[in-house]
Amino acid sequence: MSYALVDRLKAQYMAEPKWYSLRWHYIEGCILKAYLDSYAQTGDEAEYAFVKGFIDGLYDEESRIPVIDPANYNIDQIRTATVLFALYDKERDPKYKQVLDLLYKQLAVYPRTGAGSFWHKQNYPYQVWLDGLYMGQPFYASYIKRFVEGKDYSDPLAQFRNVRRFLFDESKRLYRHAYDESRHMFWSDPATGYSPHVWGRGAGWYAMALVDMLEILEGEPVDSDFLKQYLHELVDGMLPHQHSEGMWYQVVDQGVRAGNYLETSGTLMLAYAILKGVRLGYLPQAYAAYGQKAFDGTISRYLREESGEVLLGGICRSAGLGRKPETGELRDGTYEYYVFGEKIVENNGHGVAPLLMAYNEIRRLKP
């Protein structure tokens, strides 16, 4: 299969600011990670310069990033900080370390569930979402690895164990999107704390968290084999629901229901996690075919050129649970919410970032 349109989208996204916002936000953080990973593979200095220029543009004259508020407990704001590790490793500029230190110190006082997991956000008390593991734990482990004497990884690893304990639905062999320890949220099952459905991108976030954590912990004095088991279990649970084209549905296990659709971002996150997991030996070699099929199926269905621009479609713009703090919009977690309540968009970073991450892995497969 030709990947010429993927190459063009990659160049287009880096060259034209209209596709993203100059902001400290997890979406842009994921995009920057994709270019950093590519730079590590290719040595293309333009990719590194793009990432560095983006991050440097967020600092003020006092070497601060003003939007980062340590009093705002929002696990999403941690994600972009993972980019700063690579910049600090290369530049040794103290302004990068200052932000890393600030956010690491926040984790020491971050609100937690009774079981010890970070709340997803301050306004979502006692809730753990699959998304949050990717937002917070790779940063947490990376900081410990570089800067903490003694390298005690027990806390981030315990939070993965909590997710397996509280969000894995044994009857489905799949992970629910979220869990409410308090059982007070209207979407929460009073017996289990589960949210109602298995969301494709939620599973994708968690798969990426697992594979990236395993990579971070390679060679470290810690037993992370249980994370490999979790990754294998997650992928094995998802594979029976993989469509013949290679993609996964927005609501993973209800593909036959009216309105459900093959969704880009969750599929590509899983493609990235599977391909990287195979490359690093966390998954059997034969599983690479599933990741390749997911990637190829997505670009066959949703990647196209129109009026000189490359567009990636089929992306769920956003999804969550509870009341959106900015707008008051109610996100009730029903099937109807996931398939009809959020827009399907093009070239949104939720889809472009894992496309480029998975593409980095695809290129590694080429002889």
mmCIF file of C-alpha atoms in Angstrom:
data_model
loop_
_atom_site.group_PDB
_atom_site.id
_atom_site.type_symbol
_atom_site.label_atom_id
_atom_site.label_comp_id
_atom_site.label_asym_id
_atom_site.label_seq_id
_atom_site.Cartn_x
_atom_site.Cartn_y
_atom_site.Cartn_z
ATOM 1 C CA MET A 1 0.000 0.000 0.000
ATOM 2 C CA SER A 2 1.202 3.504 -0.817
ATOM 3 C CA TYR A 3 1.543 5.845 2.149
ATOM 4 C CA ALA A 4 2.152 8.978 0.091
ATOM 5 C CA LEU A 5 -0.908 10.721 1.536
ATOM 6 C CA VAL A 6 0.283 9.982 5.068
ATOM 7 C CA ASP A 7 3.632 11.591 4.275
ATOM 8 C CA ARG A 8 1.843 14.600 2.851
ATOM 9 C CA LEU A 9 -0.429 14.932 5.862
ATOM 10 C CA LYS A 10 2.596 14.795 8.134
ATOM 11 C CA ALA A 11 4.308 17.600 6.225
ATOM 12 C CA GLN A 12 1.075 19.576 5.945
ATOM 13 C CA TYR A 13 0.334 19.451 9.653
ATOM 14 C CA MET A 14 3.797 20.661 10.586
ATOM 15 C CA ALA A 15 3.828 23.430 7.992
ATOM 16 C CA GLU A 16 0.386 24.957 8.471
ATOM 17 C CA PRO A 17 -0.684 26.234 11.921
ATOM 18 C CA LYS A 18 -4.355 26.186 10.984
ATOM 19 C CA TRP A 19 -4.461 22.475 11.823
ATOM 20 C CA TYR A 20 -3.621 22.948 15.500
ATOM 21 C CA SER A 21 -3.583 25.591 18.246
ATOM 22 C CA LEU A 22 -0.529 27.069 19.944
ATOM 23 C CA ARG A 23 -1.558 25.962 23.415
ATOM 24 C CA TRP A 24 -0.551 23.745 26.322
ATOM 25 C CA HIS A 25 -3.031 20.949 25.697
ATOM 26 C CA TYR A 26 -2.863 17.181 25.609
ATOM 27 C CA ILE A 27 -3.940 17.010 21.953
ATOM 28 C CA GLU A 28 -1.039 19.148 20.797
ATOM 29 C CA GLY A 29 1.194 17.275 23.231
ATOM 30 C CA CYS A 30 0.361 14.014 21.454
ATOM 31 C CA ILE A 31 1.063 15.571 18.068
ATOM 32 C CA LEU A 32 4.449 16.817 19.289
ATOM 33 C CA LYS A 33 5.278 13.359 20.633
ATOM 34 C CA ALA A 34 4.647 11.909 17.181
ATOM 35 C CA TYR A 35 7.149 14.315 15.615
ATOM 36 C CA LEU A 36 9.699 13.722 18.380
ATOM 37 C CA ASP A 37 9.435 9.967 17.863
ATOM 38 C CA SER A 38 9.929 10.487 14.150
ATOM 39 C CA TYR A 39 12.936 12.711 14.788
ATOM 40 C CA ALA A 40 14.488 10.027 16.988
ATOM 41 C CA GLN A 41 14.053 7.603 14.115
ATOM 42 C CA THR A 42 15.020 9.791 11.135
ATOM 43 C CA GLY A 43 17.187 12.568 12.572
ATOM 44 C CA ASP A 44 15.170 15.134 10.610
ATOM 45 C CA GLU A 45 16.103 18.405 12.333
ATOM 46 C CA ALA A 46 13.027 20.153 10.928
ATOM 47 C CA GLU A 47 10.851 17.898 13.080
ATOM 48 C CA TYR A 48 12.815 18.695 16.201
ATOM 49 C CA ALA A 49 12.751 22.407 15.383
ATOM 50 C CA PHE A 50 8.967 22.247 15.001
ATOM 51 C CA VAL A 51 8.557 20.720 18.458
ATOM 52 C CA LYS A 52 11.050 23.046 20.127
ATOM 53 C CA GLY A 53 9.580 26.133 18.464
ATOM 54 C CA PHE A 54 6.081 25.150 19.505
ATOM 55 C CA ILE A 55 7.019 24.622 23.160
ATOM 56 C CA ASP A 56 9.266 27.679 23.351
ATOM 57 C CA GLY A 57 6.380 29.773 22.041
ATOM 58 C CA LEU A 58 4.362 28.901 25.149
ATOM 59 C CA TYR A 59 6.906 30.405 27.567
ATOM 60 C CA ASP A 60 6.735 34.012 28.705
ATOM 61 C CA GLU A 61 9.680 36.357 29.304
ATOM 62 C CA GLU A 62 10.091 34.969 32.822
ATOM 63 C CA SER A 63 10.535 31.421 31.518
ATOM 64 C CA ARG A 64 7.124 30.310 32.719
ATOM 65 C CA ILE A 65 4.183 28.781 30.897
ATOM 66 C CA PRO A 66 1.388 30.928 32.324
ATOM 67 C CA VAL A 67 -1.508 28.555 31.646
ATOM 68 C CA ILE A 68 -0.024 25.840 33.864
ATOM 69 C CA ASP A 69 -1.722 26.231 37.216
ATOM 70 C CA PRO A 70 -0.459 23.893 39.967
ATOM 71 C CA ALA A 71 -3.664 24.598 41.888
ATOM 72 C CA ASN A 72 -5.728 23.188 39.016
ATOM 73 C CA TYR A 73 -5.889 19.424 39.415
ATOM 74 C CA ASN A 74 -6.485 18.216 35.880
ATOM 75 C CA ILE A 75 -4.583 15.125 34.767
ATOM 76 C CA ASP A 76 -4.906 16.216 31.132
ATOM 77 C CA GLN A 77 -2.498 19.118 31.676
ATOM 78 C CA ILE A 78 0.291 16.681 32.616
ATOM 79 C CA ARG A 79 0.444 14.994 29.201
ATOM 80 C CA THR A 80 2.245 17.705 27.233
ATOM 81 C CA ALA A 81 5.028 17.831 29.814
ATOM 82 C CA THR A 82 6.355 14.496 28.522
ATOM 83 C CA VAL A 83 7.638 16.420 25.501
ATOM 84 C CA LEU A 84 9.896 18.478 27.772
ATOM 85 C CA PHE A 85 11.993 15.462 28.759
ATOM 86 C CA ALA A 86 13.382 15.168 25.231
ATOM 87 C CA LEU A 87 13.961 18.914 25.000
ATOM 88 C CA TYR A 88 15.737 19.010 28.352
ATOM 89 C CA ASP A 89 17.853 15.968 27.500
ATOM 90 C CA LYS A 90 19.084 17.712 24.361
ATOM 91 C CA GLU A 91 19.193 21.370 25.386
ATOM 92 C CA ARG A 92 19.764 21.273 29.165
ATOM 93 C CA ASP A 93 17.777 24.486 29.337
ATOM 94 C CA PRO A 94 16.562 24.983 32.936
ATOM 95 C CA LYS A 95 13.243 26.417 31.780
ATOM 96 C CA TYR A 96 12.191 22.913 30.692
ATOM 97 C CA LYS A 97 13.198 21.408 34.034
ATOM 98 C CA GLN A 98 11.257 24.097 35.911
ATOM 99 C CA VAL A 99 7.974 22.951 34.371
ATOM 100 C CA LEU A 100 8.820 19.298 34.920
ATOM 101 C CA ASP A 101 9.548 20.014 38.581
ATOM 102 C CA LEU A 102 6.361 22.051 38.991
ATOM 103 C CA LEU A 103 4.102 19.308 37.678
ATOM 104 C CA TYR A 104 5.908 16.536 39.507
ATOM 105 C CA LYS A 105 5.455 18.418 42.782
ATOM 106 C CA GLN A 106 1.749 18.759 41.970
ATOM 107 C CA LEU A 107 1.418 14.969 41.820
ATOM 108 C CA ALA A 108 2.485 14.751 45.482
ATOM 109 C CA VAL A 109 -0.675 16.602 46.540
ATOM 110 C CA TYR A 110 -2.952 15.570 43.682
ATOM 111 C CA PRO A 111 -6.373 14.345 44.945
ATOM 112 C CA ARG A 112 -6.832 10.579 44.885
ATOM 113 C CA THR A 113 -9.438 7.892 45.231
ATOM 114 C CA GLY A 114 -9.467 5.815 48.370
ATOM 115 C CA ALA A 115 -7.583 3.120 46.433
ATOM 116 C CA GLY A 116 -4.832 5.605 45.549
ATOM 117 C CA SER A 117 -5.551 6.569 41.947
ATOM 118 C CA PHE A 118 -5.427 10.164 40.727
ATOM 119 C CA TRP A 119 -8.836 11.718 40.173
ATOM 120 C CA HIS A 120 -9.368 12.455 36.513
ATOM 121 C CA LYS A 121 -9.980 16.105 37.332
ATOM 122 C CA GLN A 122 -10.756 18.188 40.396
ATOM 123 C CA ASN A 123 -14.336 18.589 39.204
ATOM 124 C CA TYR A 124 -14.641 14.824 38.568
ATOM 125 C CA PRO A 125 -14.006 13.610 42.137
ATOM 126 C CA TYR A 126 -13.294 9.933 42.827
ATOM 127 C CA GLN A 127 -13.425 9.160 39.103
ATOM 128 C CA VAL A 128 -10.791 7.245 37.127
ATOM 129 C CA TRP A 129 -10.998 7.355 33.331
ATOM 130 C CA LEU A 130 -8.891 5.230 30.995
ATOM 131 C CA ASP A 131 -7.713 8.456 29.333
ATOM 132 C CA GLY A 132 -6.025 9.567 32.536
ATOM 133 C CA LEU A 133 -3.492 6.756 32.587
ATOM 134 C CA TYR A 134 -1.937 8.026 29.364
ATOM 135 C CA MET A 135 -2.155 11.632 30.513
ATOM 136 C CA GLY A 136 -0.340 11.171 33.807
ATOM 137 C CA GLN A 137 1.589 7.953 34.297
ATOM 138 C CA PRO A 138 4.239 8.103 31.518
ATOM 139 C CA PHE A 139 5.204 11.569 32.795
ATOM 140 C CA TYR A 140 5.284 10.305 36.374
ATOM 141 C CA ALA A 141 7.532 7.347 35.539
ATOM 142 C CA SER A 142 9.787 9.380 33.240
ATOM 143 C CA TYR A 143 10.417 11.951 35.972
ATOM 144 C CA ILE A 144 11.213 9.252 38.531
ATOM 145 C CA LYS A 145 13.574 7.582 36.050
ATOM 146 C CA ARG A 146 15.570 10.752 35.414
ATOM 147 C CA PHE A 147 15.478 12.748 38.602
ATOM 148 C CA VAL A 148 14.330 10.805 41.683
ATOM 149 C CA GLU A 149 16.877 9.108 43.886
ATOM 150 C CA GLY A 150 15.922 5.517 44.591
ATOM 151 C CA LYS A 151 13.612 5.229 41.564
ATOM 152 C CA ASP A 152 10.519 4.019 43.400
ATOM 153 C CA TYR A 153 7.883 3.217 40.762
ATOM 154 C CA SER A 154 5.421 1.615 43.161
ATOM 155 C CA ASP A 155 2.874 4.442 42.991
ATOM 156 C CA PRO A 156 2.433 4.666 39.202
ATOM 157 C CA LEU A 157 2.434 0.877 38.937
ATOM 158 C CA ALA A 158 -0.223 0.611 41.644
ATOM 159 C CA GLN A 159 -2.430 2.941 39.620
ATOM 160 C CA PHE A 160 -2.271 0.548 36.659
ATOM 161 C CA ARG A 161 -3.236 -2.291 38.977
ATOM 162 C CA ASN A 162 -6.198 -0.223 40.152
ATOM 163 C CA VAL A 163 -7.391 0.239 36.576
ATOM 164 C CA ARG A 164 -7.261 -3.492 35.966
ATOM 165 C CA ARG A 165 -9.105 -4.086 39.228
ATOM 166 C CA PHE A 166 -11.826 -1.458 38.850
ATOM 167 C CA LEU A 167 -12.361 -0.883 35.104
ATOM 168 C CA PHE A 168 -11.875 -4.310 33.530
ATOM 169 C CA ASP A 169 -15.220 -5.972 32.879
ATOM 170 C CA GLU A 170 -14.569 -9.696 33.249
ATOM 171 C CA SER A 171 -17.848 -10.600 31.564
ATOM 172 C CA LYS A 172 -16.922 -8.710 28.410
ATOM 173 C CA ARG A 173 -13.119 -9.094 28.661
ATOM 174 C CA LEU A 174 -13.011 -5.383 27.870
ATOM 175 C CA TYR A 175 -12.334 -2.156 29.761
ATOM 176 C CA ARG A 176 -15.139 0.269 30.538
ATOM 177 C CA HIS A 177 -14.449 3.927 29.818
ATOM 178 C CA ALA A 178 -14.521 5.082 33.445
ATOM 179 C CA TYR A 179 -15.116 4.170 37.069
ATOM 180 C CA ASP A 180 -16.664 6.159 39.907
ATOM 181 C CA GLU A 181 -15.469 5.004 43.310
ATOM 182 C CA SER A 182 -18.126 7.066 45.090
ATOM 183 C CA ARG A 183 -21.012 5.653 42.984
ATOM 184 C CA HIS A 184 -22.540 9.155 43.130
ATOM 185 C CA MET A 185 -22.396 9.978 39.411
ATOM 186 C CA PHE A 186 -25.589 9.397 37.460
ATOM 187 C CA TRP A 187 -23.673 7.351 34.871
ATOM 188 C CA SER A 188 -22.145 5.047 37.467
ATOM 189 C CA ASP A 189 -23.412 1.513 37.989
ATOM 190 C CA PRO A 190 -24.353 1.365 41.688
ATOM 191 C CA ALA A 191 -22.892 -2.115 42.090
ATOM 192 C CA THR A 192 -19.649 -1.840 40.106
ATOM 193 C CA GLY A 193 -19.007 1.888 39.614
ATOM 194 C CA TYR A 194 -18.661 1.251 35.856
ATOM 195 C CA SER A 195 -19.625 3.715 33.189
ATOM 196 C CA PRO A 196 -22.122 2.146 30.763
ATOM 197 C CA HIS A 197 -19.994 1.459 27.674
ATOM 198 C CA VAL A 198 -16.704 0.396 26.128
ATOM 199 C CA TRP A 199 -15.399 3.404 24.208
ATOM 200 C CA GLY A 200 -12.849 2.701 21.477
ATOM 201 C CA ARG A 201 -10.639 5.705 22.155
ATOM 202 C CA GLY A 202 -10.687 4.970 25.868
ATOM 203 C CA ALA A 203 -9.242 1.542 25.162
ATOM 204 C CA GLY A 204 -6.758 3.187 22.819
ATOM 205 C CA TRP A 205 -5.551 5.664 25.432
ATOM 206 C CA TYR A 206 -4.991 2.845 27.876
ATOM 207 C CA ALA A 207 -3.199 0.641 25.342
ATOM 208 C CA MET A 208 -0.799 3.497 24.558
ATOM 209 C CA ALA A 209 -0.236 4.086 28.276
ATOM 210 C CA LEU A 210 0.710 0.449 28.771
ATOM 211 C CA VAL A 211 3.142 0.214 25.877
ATOM 212 C CA ASP A 212 4.798 3.557 26.615
ATOM 213 C CA MET A 213 5.174 2.725 30.317
ATOM 214 C CA LEU A 214 6.777 -0.580 29.448
ATOM 215 C CA GLU A 215 9.258 1.211 27.203
ATOM 216 C CA ILE A 216 10.089 3.749 29.914
ATOM 217 C CA LEU A 217 10.682 0.983 32.462
ATOM 218 C CA GLU A 218 12.968 -1.134 30.282
ATOM 219 C CA GLY A 219 16.172 -1.803 32.181
ATOM 220 C CA GLU A 220 14.832 -0.267 35.384
ATOM 221 C CA PRO A 221 14.995 -2.124 38.727
ATOM 222 C CA VAL A 222 11.310 -2.971 38.789
ATOM 223 C CA ASP A 223 9.077 -5.889 37.841
ATOM 224 C CA SER A 224 6.778 -4.628 35.071
ATOM 225 C CA ASP A 225 5.826 -8.009 33.627
ATOM 226 C CA PHE A 226 2.250 -7.583 34.815
ATOM 227 C CA LEU A 227 1.922 -4.599 32.433
ATOM 228 C CA LYS A 228 2.805 -6.925 29.556
ATOM 229 C CA GLN A 229 0.054 -9.257 30.716
ATOM 230 C CA TYR A 230 -2.397 -6.350 30.836
ATOM 231 C CA LEU A 231 -1.434 -5.273 27.314
ATOM 232 C CA HIS A 232 -1.830 -8.793 25.944
ATOM 233 C CA GLU A 233 -5.169 -9.180 27.729
ATOM 234 C CA LEU A 234 -6.450 -5.833 26.453
ATOM 235 C CA VAL A 235 -5.510 -6.596 22.842
ATOM 236 C CA ASP A 236 -6.925 -10.122 23.041
ATOM 237 C CA GLY A 237 -10.195 -8.684 24.313
ATOM 238 C CA MET A 238 -10.356 -6.160 21.479
ATOM 239 C CA LEU A 239 -9.451 -8.487 18.599
ATOM 240 C CA PRO A 240 -12.830 -10.303 18.411
ATOM 241 C CA HIS A 241 -14.398 -6.878 17.770
ATOM 242 C CA GLN A 242 -11.975 -5.823 15.014
ATOM 243 C CA HIS A 243 -13.944 -5.173 11.822
ATOM 244 C CA SER A 244 -13.060 -7.040 8.638
ATOM 245 C CA GLU A 245 -11.565 -3.779 7.321
ATOM 246 C CA GLY A 246 -9.283 -3.606 10.363
ATOM 247 C CA MET A 247 -10.949 -0.844 12.360
ATOM 248 C CA TRP A 248 -12.848 -0.758 15.645
ATOM 249 C CA TYR A 249 -16.231 0.809 16.315
ATOM 250 C CA GLN A 250 -16.851 3.884 18.424
ATOM 251 C CA VAL A 251 -18.750 1.700 20.910
ATOM 252 C CA VAL A 252 -16.525 -1.325 20.606
ATOM 253 C CA ASP A 253 -18.812 -4.251 21.330
ATOM 254 C CA GLN A 254 -22.001 -2.938 19.702
ATOM 255 C CA GLY A 255 -21.050 -2.714 16.061
ATOM 256 C CA VAL A 256 -24.419 -3.902 14.777
ATOM 257 C CA ARG A 257 -26.411 -1.145 16.486
ATOM 258 C CA ALA A 258 -27.802 1.738 14.456
ATOM 259 C CA GLY A 259 -25.517 4.758 14.238
ATOM 260 C CA ASN A 260 -22.343 3.076 15.440
ATOM 261 C CA TYR A 261 -19.385 3.811 13.186
ATOM 262 C CA LEU A 262 -15.819 2.743 12.565
ATOM 263 C CA GLU A 263 -13.811 5.344 14.460
ATOM 264 C CA THR A 264 -10.359 6.591 13.508
ATOM 265 C CA SER A 265 -8.639 7.732 16.696
ATOM 266 C CA GLY A 266 -9.275 4.653 18.831
ATOM 267 C CA THR A 267 -8.314 2.372 15.960
ATOM 268 C CA LEU A 268 -5.028 4.170 15.327
ATOM 269 C CA MET A 269 -4.131 4.260 19.013
ATOM 270 C CA LEU A 270 -4.567 0.514 19.115
ATOM 271 C CA ALA A 271 -2.557 0.148 15.904
ATOM 272 C CA TYR A 272 0.293 2.122 17.484
ATOM 273 C CA ALA A 273 0.189 0.130 20.718
ATOM 274 C CA ILE A 274 0.047 -3.228 18.952
ATOM 275 C CA LEU A 275 2.841 -2.447 16.477
ATOM 276 C CA LYS A 276 5.089 -0.961 19.146
ATOM 277 C CA GLY A 277 4.268 -3.800 21.506
ATOM 278 C CA VAL A 278 5.362 -6.315 18.884
ATOM 279 C CA ARG A 279 8.532 -4.389 18.032
ATOM 280 C CA LEU A 280 9.628 -4.240 21.660
ATOM 281 C CA GLY A 281 8.709 -7.859 22.369
ATOM 282 C CA TYR A 282 5.675 -7.277 24.595
ATOM 283 C CA LEU A 283 3.300 -8.975 22.135
ATOM 284 C CA PRO A 284 3.811 -11.980 19.839
ATOM 285 C CA GLN A 285 5.216 -11.225 16.384
ATOM 286 C CA ALA A 286 2.062 -12.511 14.715
ATOM 287 C CA TYR A 287 0.095 -9.623 16.246
ATOM 288 C CA ALA A 288 1.823 -7.141 13.940
ATOM 289 C CA ALA A 289 -0.663 -8.156 11.251
ATOM 290 C CA TYR A 290 -3.536 -6.856 13.393
ATOM 291 C CA GLY A 291 -1.854 -3.500 13.863
ATOM 292 C CA GLN A 292 -0.987 -3.257 10.190
ATOM 293 C CA LYS A 293 -4.557 -4.116 9.219
ATOM 294 C CA ALA A 294 -5.914 -1.450 11.574
ATOM 295 C CA PHE A 295 -3.627 1.203 10.098
ATOM 296 C CA ASP A 296 -4.261 0.253 6.474
ATOM 297 C CA GLY A 297 -7.998 -0.079 7.003
ATOM 298 C CA THR A 298 -8.210 3.390 8.513
ATOM 299 C CA ILE A 299 -6.343 5.183 5.764
ATOM 300 C CA SER A 300 -8.233 3.238 3.085
ATOM 301 C CA ARG A 301 -11.566 4.347 4.515
ATOM 302 C CA TYR A 302 -10.866 7.816 5.843
ATOM 303 C CA LEU A 303 -7.709 9.402 4.347
ATOM 304 C CA ARG A 304 -8.247 11.444 1.213
ATOM 305 C CA GLU A 305 -7.184 14.543 -0.693
ATOM 306 C CA GLU A 306 -9.580 17.389 -1.377
ATOM 307 C CA SER A 307 -8.785 20.755 -2.974
ATOM 308 C CA GLY A 308 -5.077 20.215 -2.469
ATOM 309 C CA GLU A 309 -5.369 19.313 1.219
ATOM 310 C CA VAL A 310 -5.016 15.908 2.832
ATOM 311 C CA LEU A 311 -7.862 15.110 5.203
ATOM 312 C CA LEU A 312 -8.251 12.366 7.790
ATOM 313 C CA GLY A 313 -11.894 11.717 8.647
ATOM 314 C CA GLY A 314 -13.887 9.493 10.983
ATOM 315 C CA ILE A 315 -12.565 11.142 14.167
ATOM 316 C CA CYS A 316 -14.758 11.516 17.241
ATOM 317 C CA ARG A 317 -14.162 15.145 18.213
ATOM 318 C CA SER A 318 -14.448 14.601 21.946
ATOM 319 C CA ALA A 319 -16.162 12.392 24.485
ATOM 320 C CA GLY A 320 -16.434 12.378 28.227
ATOM 321 C CA LEU A 321 -18.744 11.802 31.158
ATOM 322 C CA GLY A 322 -20.600 14.157 33.454
ATOM 323 C CA ARG A 323 -21.206 17.842 32.936
ATOM 324 C CA LYS A 324 -18.673 19.753 30.849
ATOM 325 C CA PRO A 325 -17.314 22.515 33.095
ATOM 326 C CA GLU A 326 -16.858 25.031 30.270
ATOM 327 C CA THR A 327 -20.340 24.748 28.766
ATOM 328 C CA GLY A 328 -22.489 22.840 31.237
ATOM 329 C CA GLU A 329 -23.232 20.310 28.503
ATOM 330 C CA LEU A 330 -24.394 16.959 29.859
ATOM 331 C CA ARG A 331 -22.495 13.865 28.736
ATOM 332 C CA ASP A 332 -24.554 10.994 30.035
ATOM 333 C CA GLY A 333 -22.504 8.014 28.847
ATOM 334 C CA THR A 334 -25.350 6.369 26.975
ATOM 335 C CA TYR A 335 -24.933 4.627 23.638
ATOM 336 C CA GLU A 336 -26.815 7.502 22.013
ATOM 337 C CA TYR A 337 -24.355 10.000 23.493
ATOM 338 C CA TYR A 338 -21.289 8.229 22.110
ATOM 339 C CA VAL A 339 -22.637 7.753 18.595
ATOM 340 C CA PHE A 340 -24.889 10.801 18.130
ATOM 341 C CA GLY A 341 -23.872 13.251 20.842
ATOM 342 C CA GLU A 342 -20.387 14.148 19.617
ATOM 343 C CA LYS A 343 -19.389 15.400 16.175
ATOM 344 C CA ILE A 344 -17.381 13.326 13.718
ATOM 345 C CA VAL A 345 -14.620 15.588 12.394
ATOM 346 C CA GLU A 346 -11.600 15.730 10.099
ATOM 347 C CA ASN A 347 -7.912 16.364 10.856
ATOM 348 C CA ASN A 348 -8.541 16.693 14.582
ATOM 349 C CA GLY A 349 -5.416 15.966 16.586
ATOM 350 C CA HIS A 350 -7.085 13.068 18.403
ATOM 351 C CA GLY A 351 -6.813 11.193 15.111
ATOM 352 C CA VAL A 352 -3.784 12.787 13.467
ATOM 353 C CA ALA A 353 -1.467 12.193 16.435
ATOM 354 C CA PRO A 354 -1.984 8.401 16.621
ATOM 355 C CA LEU A 355 -1.894 8.230 12.809
ATOM 356 C CA LEU A 356 1.626 9.670 12.891
ATOM 357 C CA MET A 357 2.638 7.570 15.909
ATOM 358 C CA ALA A 358 1.454 4.391 14.231
ATOM 359 C CA TYR A 359 3.132 5.473 10.990
ATOM 360 C CA ASN A 360 6.444 5.720 12.831
ATOM 361 C CA GLU A 361 5.976 2.063 13.768
ATOM 362 C CA ILE A 362 4.931 1.100 10.240
ATOM 363 C CA ARG A 363 8.119 2.621 8.865
ATOM 364 C CA ARG A 364 10.143 0.558 11.295
ATOM 365 C CA LEU A 365 8.630 -2.566 9.732
ATOM 366 C CA LYS A 366 9.967 -1.720 6.289
ATOM 367 C CA PRO A 367 13.201 -3.517 5.359
#
